[in-house]
CSV table of C-alpha atoms and ligand atoms in Angstrom, one decimal:
chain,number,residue,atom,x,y,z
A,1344,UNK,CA,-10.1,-14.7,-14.4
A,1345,UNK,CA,-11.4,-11.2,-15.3
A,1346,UNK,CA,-9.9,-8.6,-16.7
A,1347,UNK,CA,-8.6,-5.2,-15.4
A,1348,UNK,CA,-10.5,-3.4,-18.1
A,1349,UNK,CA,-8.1,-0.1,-18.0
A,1350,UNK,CA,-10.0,0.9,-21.7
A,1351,UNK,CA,-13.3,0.7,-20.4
A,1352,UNK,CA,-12.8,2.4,-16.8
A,1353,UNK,CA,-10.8,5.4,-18.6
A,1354,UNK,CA,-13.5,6.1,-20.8
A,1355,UNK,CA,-15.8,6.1,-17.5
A,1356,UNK,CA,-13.3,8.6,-16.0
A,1357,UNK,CA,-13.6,10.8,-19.3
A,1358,UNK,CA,-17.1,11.0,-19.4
A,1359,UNK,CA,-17.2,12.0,-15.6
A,1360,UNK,CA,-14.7,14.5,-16.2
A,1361,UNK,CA,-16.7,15.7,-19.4
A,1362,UNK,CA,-19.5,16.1,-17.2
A,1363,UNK,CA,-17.5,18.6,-14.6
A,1364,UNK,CA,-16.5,20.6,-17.3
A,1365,UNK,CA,-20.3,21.2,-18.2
A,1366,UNK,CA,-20.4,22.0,-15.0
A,1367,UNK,CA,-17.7,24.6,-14.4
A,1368,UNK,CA,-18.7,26.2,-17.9
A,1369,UNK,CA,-22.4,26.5,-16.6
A,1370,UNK,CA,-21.2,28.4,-13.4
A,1371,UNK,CA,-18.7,30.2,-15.4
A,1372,UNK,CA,-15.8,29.1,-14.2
A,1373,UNK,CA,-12.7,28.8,-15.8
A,1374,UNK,CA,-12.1,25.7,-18.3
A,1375,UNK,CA,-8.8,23.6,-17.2
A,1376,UNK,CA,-5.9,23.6,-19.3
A,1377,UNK,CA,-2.8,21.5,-20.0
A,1378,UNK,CA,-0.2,22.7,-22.2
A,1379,UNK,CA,2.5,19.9,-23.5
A,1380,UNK,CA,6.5,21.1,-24.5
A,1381,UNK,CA,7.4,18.6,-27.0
A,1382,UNK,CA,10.9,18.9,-27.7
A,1383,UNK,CA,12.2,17.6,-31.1
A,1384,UNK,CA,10.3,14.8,-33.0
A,1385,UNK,CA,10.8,11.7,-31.7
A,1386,UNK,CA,8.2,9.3,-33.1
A,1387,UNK,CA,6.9,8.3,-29.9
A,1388,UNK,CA,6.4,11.2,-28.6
A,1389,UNK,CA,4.8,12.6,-31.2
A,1390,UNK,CA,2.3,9.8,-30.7
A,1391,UNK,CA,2.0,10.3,-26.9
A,1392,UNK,CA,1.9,14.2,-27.3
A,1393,UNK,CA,-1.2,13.6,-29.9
A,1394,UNK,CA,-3.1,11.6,-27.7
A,1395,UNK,CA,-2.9,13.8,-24.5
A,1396,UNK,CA,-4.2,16.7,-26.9
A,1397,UNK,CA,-7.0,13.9,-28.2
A,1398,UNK,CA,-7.9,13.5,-24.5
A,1399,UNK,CA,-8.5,17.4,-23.8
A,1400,UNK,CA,-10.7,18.0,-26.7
A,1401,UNK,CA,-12.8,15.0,-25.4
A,1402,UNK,CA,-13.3,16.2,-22.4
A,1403,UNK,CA,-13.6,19.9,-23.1
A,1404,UNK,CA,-10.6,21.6,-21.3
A,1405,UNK,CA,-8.3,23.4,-23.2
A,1406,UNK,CA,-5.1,22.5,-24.4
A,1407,UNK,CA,-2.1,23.7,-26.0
A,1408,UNK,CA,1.3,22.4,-27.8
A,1409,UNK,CA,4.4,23.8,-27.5
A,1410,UNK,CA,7.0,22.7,-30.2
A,1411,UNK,CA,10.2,23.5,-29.9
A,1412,UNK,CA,13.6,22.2,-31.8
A,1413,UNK,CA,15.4,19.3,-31.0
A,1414,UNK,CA,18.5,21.8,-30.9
A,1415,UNK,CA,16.9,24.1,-28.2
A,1416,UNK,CA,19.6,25.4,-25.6
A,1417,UNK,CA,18.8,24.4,-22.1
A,1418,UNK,CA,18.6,28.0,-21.1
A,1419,UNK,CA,15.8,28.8,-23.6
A,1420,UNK,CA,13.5,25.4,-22.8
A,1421,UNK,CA,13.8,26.6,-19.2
A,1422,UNK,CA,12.9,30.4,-20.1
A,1423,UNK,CA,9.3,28.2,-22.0
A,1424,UNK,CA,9.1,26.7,-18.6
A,1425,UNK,CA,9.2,29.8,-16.8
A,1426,UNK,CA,6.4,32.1,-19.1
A,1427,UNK,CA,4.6,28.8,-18.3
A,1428,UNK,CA,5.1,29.0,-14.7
A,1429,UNK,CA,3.9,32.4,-14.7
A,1430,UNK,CA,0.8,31.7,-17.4
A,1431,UNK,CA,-2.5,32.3,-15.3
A,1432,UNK,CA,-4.6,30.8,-18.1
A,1433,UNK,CA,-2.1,27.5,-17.7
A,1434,UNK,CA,-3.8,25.3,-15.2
A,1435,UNK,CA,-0.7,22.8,-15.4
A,1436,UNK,CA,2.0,21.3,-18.2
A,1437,UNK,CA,4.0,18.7,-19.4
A,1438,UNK,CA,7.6,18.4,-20.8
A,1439,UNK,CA,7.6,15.1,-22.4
A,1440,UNK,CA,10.3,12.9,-22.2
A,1441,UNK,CA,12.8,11.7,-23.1
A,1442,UNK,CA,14.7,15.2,-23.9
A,1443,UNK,CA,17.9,15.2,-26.0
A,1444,UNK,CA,21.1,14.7,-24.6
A,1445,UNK,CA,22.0,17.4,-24.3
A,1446,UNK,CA,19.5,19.0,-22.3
A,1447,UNK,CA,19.9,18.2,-18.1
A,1448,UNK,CA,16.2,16.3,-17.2
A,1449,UNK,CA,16.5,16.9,-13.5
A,1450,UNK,CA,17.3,20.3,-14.2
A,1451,UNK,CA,14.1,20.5,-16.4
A,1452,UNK,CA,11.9,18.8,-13.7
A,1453,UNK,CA,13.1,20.9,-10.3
A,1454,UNK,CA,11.8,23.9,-12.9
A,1455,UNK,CA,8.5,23.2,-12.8
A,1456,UNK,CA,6.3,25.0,-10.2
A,1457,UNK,CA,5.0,22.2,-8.2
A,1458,UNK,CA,1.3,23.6,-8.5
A,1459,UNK,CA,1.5,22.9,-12.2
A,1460,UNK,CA,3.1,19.9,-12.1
A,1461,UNK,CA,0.7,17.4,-13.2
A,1462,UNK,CA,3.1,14.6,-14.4
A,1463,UNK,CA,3.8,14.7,-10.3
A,1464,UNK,CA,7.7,13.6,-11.3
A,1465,UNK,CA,9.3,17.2,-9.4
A,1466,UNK,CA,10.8,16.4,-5.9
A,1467,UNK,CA,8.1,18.6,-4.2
A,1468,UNK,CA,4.7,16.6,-5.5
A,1469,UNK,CA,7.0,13.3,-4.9
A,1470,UNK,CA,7.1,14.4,-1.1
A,1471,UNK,CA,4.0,15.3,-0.5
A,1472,UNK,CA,3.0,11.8,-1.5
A,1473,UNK,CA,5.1,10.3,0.3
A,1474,UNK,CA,3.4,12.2,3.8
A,1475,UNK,CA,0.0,11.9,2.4
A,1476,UNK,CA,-0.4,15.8,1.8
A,1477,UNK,CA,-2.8,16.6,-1.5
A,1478,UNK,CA,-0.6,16.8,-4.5
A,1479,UNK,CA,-0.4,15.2,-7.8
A,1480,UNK,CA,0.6,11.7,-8.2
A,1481,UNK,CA,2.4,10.6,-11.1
A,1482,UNK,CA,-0.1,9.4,-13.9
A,1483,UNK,CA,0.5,5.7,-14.0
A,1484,UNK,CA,0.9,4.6,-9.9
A,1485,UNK,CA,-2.2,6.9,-10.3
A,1486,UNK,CA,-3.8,5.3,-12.4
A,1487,UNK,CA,-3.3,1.8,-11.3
A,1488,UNK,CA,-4.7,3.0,-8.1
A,1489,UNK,CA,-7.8,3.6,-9.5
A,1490,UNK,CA,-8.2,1.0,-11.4
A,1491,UNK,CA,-7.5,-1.1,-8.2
A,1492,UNK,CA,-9.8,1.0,-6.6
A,1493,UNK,CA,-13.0,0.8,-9.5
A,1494,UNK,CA,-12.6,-3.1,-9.7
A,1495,UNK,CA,-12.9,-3.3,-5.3
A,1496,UNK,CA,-9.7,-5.2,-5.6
A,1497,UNK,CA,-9.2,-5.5,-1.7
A,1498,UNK,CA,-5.7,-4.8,-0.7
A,1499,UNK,CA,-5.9,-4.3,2.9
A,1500,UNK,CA,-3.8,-6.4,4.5
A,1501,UNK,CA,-2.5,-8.4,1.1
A,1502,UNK,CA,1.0,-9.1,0.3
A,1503,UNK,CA,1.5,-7.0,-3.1
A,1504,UNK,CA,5.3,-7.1,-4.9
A,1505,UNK,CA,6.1,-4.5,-7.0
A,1506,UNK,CA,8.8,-5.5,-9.7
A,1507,UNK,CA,11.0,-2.4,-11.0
A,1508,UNK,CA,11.7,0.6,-9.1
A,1509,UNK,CA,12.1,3.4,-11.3
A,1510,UNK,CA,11.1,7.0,-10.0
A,1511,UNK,CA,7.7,7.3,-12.3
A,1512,UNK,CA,6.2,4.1,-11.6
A,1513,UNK,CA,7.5,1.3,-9.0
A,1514,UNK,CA,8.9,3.2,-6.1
A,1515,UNK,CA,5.4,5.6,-6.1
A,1516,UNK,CA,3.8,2.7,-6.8
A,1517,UNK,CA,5.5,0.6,-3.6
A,1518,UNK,CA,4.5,3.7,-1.7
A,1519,UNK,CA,1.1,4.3,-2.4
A,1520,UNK,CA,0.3,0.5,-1.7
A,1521,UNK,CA,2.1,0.8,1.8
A,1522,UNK,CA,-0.1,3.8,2.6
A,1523,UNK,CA,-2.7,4.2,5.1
A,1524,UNK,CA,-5.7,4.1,2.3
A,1525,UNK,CA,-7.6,2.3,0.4
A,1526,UNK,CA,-6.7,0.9,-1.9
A,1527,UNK,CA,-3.1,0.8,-0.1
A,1528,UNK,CA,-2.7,-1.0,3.9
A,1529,UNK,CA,-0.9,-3.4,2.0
A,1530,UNK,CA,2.9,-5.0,2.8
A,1531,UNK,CA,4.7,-4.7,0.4
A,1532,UNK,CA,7.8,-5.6,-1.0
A,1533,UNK,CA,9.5,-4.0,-4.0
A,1534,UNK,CA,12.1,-6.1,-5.9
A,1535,UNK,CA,14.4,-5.0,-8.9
A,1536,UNK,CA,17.6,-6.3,-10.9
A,1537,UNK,CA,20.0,-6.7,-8.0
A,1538,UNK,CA,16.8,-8.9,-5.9
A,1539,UNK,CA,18.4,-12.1,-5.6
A,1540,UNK,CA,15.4,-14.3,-4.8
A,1541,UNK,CA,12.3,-12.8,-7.1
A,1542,UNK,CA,10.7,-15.9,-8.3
A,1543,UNK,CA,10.0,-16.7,-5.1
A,1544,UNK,CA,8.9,-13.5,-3.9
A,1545,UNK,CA,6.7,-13.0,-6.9
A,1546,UNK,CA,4.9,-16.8,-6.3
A,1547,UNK,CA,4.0,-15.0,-2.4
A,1548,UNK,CA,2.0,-12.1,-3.8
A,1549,UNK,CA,-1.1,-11.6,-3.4
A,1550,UNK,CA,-1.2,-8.4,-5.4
A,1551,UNK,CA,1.6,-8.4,-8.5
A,1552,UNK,CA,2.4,-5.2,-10.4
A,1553,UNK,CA,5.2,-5.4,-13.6
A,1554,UNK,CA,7.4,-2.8,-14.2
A,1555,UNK,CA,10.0,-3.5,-16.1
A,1556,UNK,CA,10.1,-3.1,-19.5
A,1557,UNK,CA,10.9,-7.0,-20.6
A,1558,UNK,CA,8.3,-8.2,-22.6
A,1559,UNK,CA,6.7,-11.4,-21.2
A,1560,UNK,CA,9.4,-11.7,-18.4
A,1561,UNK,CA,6.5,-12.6,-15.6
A,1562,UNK,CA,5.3,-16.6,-16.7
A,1563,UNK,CA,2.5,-18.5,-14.8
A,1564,UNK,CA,5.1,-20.8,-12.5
A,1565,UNK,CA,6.1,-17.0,-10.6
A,1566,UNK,CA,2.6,-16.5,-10.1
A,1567,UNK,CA,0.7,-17.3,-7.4
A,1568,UNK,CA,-3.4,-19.2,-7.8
A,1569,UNK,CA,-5.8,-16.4,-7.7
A,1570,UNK,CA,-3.7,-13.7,-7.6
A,1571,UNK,CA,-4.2,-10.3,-9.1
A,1572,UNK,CA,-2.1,-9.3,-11.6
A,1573,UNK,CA,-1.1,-5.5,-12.9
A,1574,UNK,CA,1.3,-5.4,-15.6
A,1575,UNK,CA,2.4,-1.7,-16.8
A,1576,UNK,CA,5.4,-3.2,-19.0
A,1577,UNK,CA,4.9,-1.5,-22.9
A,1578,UNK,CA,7.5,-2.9,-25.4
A,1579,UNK,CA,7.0,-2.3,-29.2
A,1580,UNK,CA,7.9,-5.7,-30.2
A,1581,UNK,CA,8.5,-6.4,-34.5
A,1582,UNK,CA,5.8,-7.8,-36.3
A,1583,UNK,CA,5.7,-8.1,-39.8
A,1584,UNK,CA,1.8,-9.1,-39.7
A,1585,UNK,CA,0.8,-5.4,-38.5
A,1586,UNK,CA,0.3,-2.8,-40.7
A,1587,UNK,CA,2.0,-1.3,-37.9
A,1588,UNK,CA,4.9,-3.2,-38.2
A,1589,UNK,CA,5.2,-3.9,-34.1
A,1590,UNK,CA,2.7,-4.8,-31.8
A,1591,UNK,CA,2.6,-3.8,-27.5
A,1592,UNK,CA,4.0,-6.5,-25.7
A,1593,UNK,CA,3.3,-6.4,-21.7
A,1594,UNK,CA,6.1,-7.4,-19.1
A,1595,UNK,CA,3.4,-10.7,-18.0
A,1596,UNK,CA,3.0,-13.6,-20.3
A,1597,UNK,CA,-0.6,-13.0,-20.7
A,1598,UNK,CA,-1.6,-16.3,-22.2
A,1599,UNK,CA,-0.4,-18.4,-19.4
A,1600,UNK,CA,-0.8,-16.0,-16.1
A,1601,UNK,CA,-4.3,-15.5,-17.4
A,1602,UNK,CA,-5.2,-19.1,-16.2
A,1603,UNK,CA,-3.8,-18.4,-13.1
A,1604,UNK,CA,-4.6,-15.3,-11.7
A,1605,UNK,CA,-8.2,-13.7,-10.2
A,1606,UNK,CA,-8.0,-10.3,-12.1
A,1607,UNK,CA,-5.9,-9.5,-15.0
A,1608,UNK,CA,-4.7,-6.5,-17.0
A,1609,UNK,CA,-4.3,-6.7,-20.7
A,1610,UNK,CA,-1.6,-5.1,-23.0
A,1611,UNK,CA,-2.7,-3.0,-24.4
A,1612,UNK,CA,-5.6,-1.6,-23.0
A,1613,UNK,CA,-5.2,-2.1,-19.0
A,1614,UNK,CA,-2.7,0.3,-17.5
A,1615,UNK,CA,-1.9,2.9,-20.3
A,1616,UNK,CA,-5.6,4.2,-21.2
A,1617,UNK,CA,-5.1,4.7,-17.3
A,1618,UNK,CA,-2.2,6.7,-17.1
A,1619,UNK,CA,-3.8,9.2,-19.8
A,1620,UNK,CA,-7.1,9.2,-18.2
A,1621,UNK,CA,-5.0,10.0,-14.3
A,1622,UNK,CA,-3.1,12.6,-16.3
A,1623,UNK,CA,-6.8,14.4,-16.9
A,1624,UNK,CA,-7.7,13.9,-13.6
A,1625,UNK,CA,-4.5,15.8,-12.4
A,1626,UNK,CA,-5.3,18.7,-14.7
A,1627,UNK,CA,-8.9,19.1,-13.2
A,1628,UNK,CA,-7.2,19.0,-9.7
A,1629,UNK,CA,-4.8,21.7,-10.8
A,1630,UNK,CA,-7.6,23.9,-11.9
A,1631,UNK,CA,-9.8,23.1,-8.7
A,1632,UNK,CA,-7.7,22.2,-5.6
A,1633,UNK,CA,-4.3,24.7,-7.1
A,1634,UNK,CA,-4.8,26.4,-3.3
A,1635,UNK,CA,-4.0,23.3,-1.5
A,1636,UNK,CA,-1.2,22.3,-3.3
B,1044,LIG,P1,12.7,1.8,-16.1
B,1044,LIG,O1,13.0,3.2,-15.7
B,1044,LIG,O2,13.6,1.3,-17.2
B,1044,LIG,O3,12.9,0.9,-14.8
B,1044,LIG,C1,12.8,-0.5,-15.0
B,1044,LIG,C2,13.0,-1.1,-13.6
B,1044,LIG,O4,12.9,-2.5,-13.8
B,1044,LIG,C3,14.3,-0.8,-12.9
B,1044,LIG,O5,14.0,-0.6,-11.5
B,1044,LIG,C4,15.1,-2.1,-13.0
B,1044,LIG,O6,15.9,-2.4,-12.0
B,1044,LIG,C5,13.9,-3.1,-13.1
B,1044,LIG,N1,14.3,-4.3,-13.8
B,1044,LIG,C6,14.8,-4.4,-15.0
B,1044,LIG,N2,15.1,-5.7,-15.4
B,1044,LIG,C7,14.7,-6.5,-14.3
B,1044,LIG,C8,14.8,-7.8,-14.0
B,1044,LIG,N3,15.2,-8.7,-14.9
B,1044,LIG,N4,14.3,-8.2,-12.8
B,1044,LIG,C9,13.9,-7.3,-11.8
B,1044,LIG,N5,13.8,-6.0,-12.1
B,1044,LIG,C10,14.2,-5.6,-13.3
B,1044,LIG,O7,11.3,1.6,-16.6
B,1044,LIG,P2,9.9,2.3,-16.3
B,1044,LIG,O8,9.9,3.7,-16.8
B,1044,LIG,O9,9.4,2.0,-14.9
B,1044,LIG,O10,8.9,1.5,-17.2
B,1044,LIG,C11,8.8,0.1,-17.1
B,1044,LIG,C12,7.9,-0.4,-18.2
B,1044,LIG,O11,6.6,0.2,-18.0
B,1044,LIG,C13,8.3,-0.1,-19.6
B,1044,LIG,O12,7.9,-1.1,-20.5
B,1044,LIG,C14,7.5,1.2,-19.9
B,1044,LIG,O13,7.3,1.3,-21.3
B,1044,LIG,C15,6.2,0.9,-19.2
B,1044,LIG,N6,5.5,2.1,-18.9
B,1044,LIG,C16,4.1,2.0,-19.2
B,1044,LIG,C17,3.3,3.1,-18.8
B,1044,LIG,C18,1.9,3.0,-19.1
B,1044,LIG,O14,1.2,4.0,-19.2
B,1044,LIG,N7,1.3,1.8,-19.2
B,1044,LIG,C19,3.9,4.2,-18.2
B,1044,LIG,C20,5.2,4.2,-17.9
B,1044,LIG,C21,6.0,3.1,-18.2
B,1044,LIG,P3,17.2,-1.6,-11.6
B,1044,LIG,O15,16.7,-0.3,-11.0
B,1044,LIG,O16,17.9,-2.5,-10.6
B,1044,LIG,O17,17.9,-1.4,-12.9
């Protein structure tokens, strides 16, 4: 077995991104920049907030927070959303979720200009990837791609099962596998909670990615020898020997897939190093390629 290294081959992405931004300062050109809404103060998204700024600075582009009160109106997050829209120095932005009740997501999501969407959730970017036009594709199906990609994992022609269907992660994730690309030219089938007949399915794939937010739900006996194995799944799970208090628990049983499987990601440090390494990526595409989009 060998690992999906998502740690290592984000820090690889970094440093190549780093290295463009030398490049676009030397020739004077404008330095990307994300700006995040962080809505309320949600201990989580605190944490997720602070690390996309983290990434920026490393990498050189600009960033900026926007914090705004749990108690916000929807009309006044949506007039943020708008200055932002209009913001020439704003490359692209986040509104990180989830919002408070109150507050309408979808509503929140259809406002963002597509060319500054670089989460890729809004209806326009998820089209556009469904016909193979350039867009932004949401950070983690984005990231798993390339990881997929880095490692060679060939995936032409391979059976690959996505488990969980949810609009950020398994259904793009179904769809960039299906696509004419590589990696993609897969067939592939995407199962969820009402899918009768999963173990089965699962013990057929060639290529296996978790989605579902159940901590160690995917054991060895649904895996098939030599398969490769993807597991997004993050659940903070209570342990009293962290200074934490929790530690990340993946959707696979690591311990026992792991003697099963070809290729491997770990929890943590496979998939979600990805997702905030793609989320980079998508800001450097929304400074360099906004024309196309
Ligand atoms: P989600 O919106 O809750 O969707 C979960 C999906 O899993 C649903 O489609 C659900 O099916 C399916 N599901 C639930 N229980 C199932 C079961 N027993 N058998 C088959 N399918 C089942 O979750 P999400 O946003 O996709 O996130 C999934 C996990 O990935 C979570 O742990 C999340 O924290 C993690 N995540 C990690 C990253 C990262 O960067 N690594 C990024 C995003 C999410 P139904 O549709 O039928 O209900």
């Amino acid at each position: 077995m060998q690992l999906l290294d998502g740690k290592y081959t984000a820090e690889q992405i970094k440093a190549e991104i780093a290295e463009e931004v030398v490049r676009i300062k030397a020739r004077g050109g404008k330095i990307p920049h994300l700006a995040a809404v962080l809505v309320g103060n949600d201990g989580a998204s605190e944490t997720y907030v602070a690390a996309k700024v983290t990434d920026c600075k490393q990498v050189g582009f600009d960033s900026t927070l926007i914090r705004l009160p749990a108690d916000i109106s929807e009309e006044t997050l949506l007039g943020h959303i708008d200055q932002l829209n209009r913001n020439p120095d704003i490359d692209g932005f986040i509104v990180q979720v989830p919002l408070p009740e109150h507050i309408d997501e979808t509503r929140v999501t259809l406002a963002i200009a597509p060319e500054k969407d670089v989460d890729g959730f809004a209806p326009a970017s998820v089209g556009r990837m469904c016909l193979g036009l350039p867009t932004f594709i949401s950070a983690t199906p984005n990231g798993v791609m390339e990881l997929l990609r880095r490692y060679n994992i060939e995936t032409s022609g391979k059976h690959c099962v996505v488990v969980g269907r949810s609009n950020i992660v398994g259904t793009p994730m179904s769809i960039l596998m299906s696509r004419n690309s590589n990696p993609g030219n897969a067939t592939v089938t995407l199962v969820h909670s009402r899918t009768p007949n999963m173990v089965e399915i699962c013990q057929s794939a060639d290529i296996l990615i978790v989605a579902i937010g159940k901590p160690d739900f995917i054991t060895a006996d649904m895996v098939k020898q030599g398969a490769v194995v993807v597991d997004v799944g993050i659940t903070r799970v209570n342990d009293s020997s962290r200074a934490s208090g929790f530690r990340l628990v993946g959707d696979v049983h690591f311990e026992s897939v792991k003697e099963k499987c070809s290729f491997i990601t770990p929890v943590p440090g496979g998939v979600g190093p990805m997702t905030r390494a793609s989320l980079l990526q998508n800001t450097l595409k929304a400074q360099t390629l906004r024309p196309q989009i």
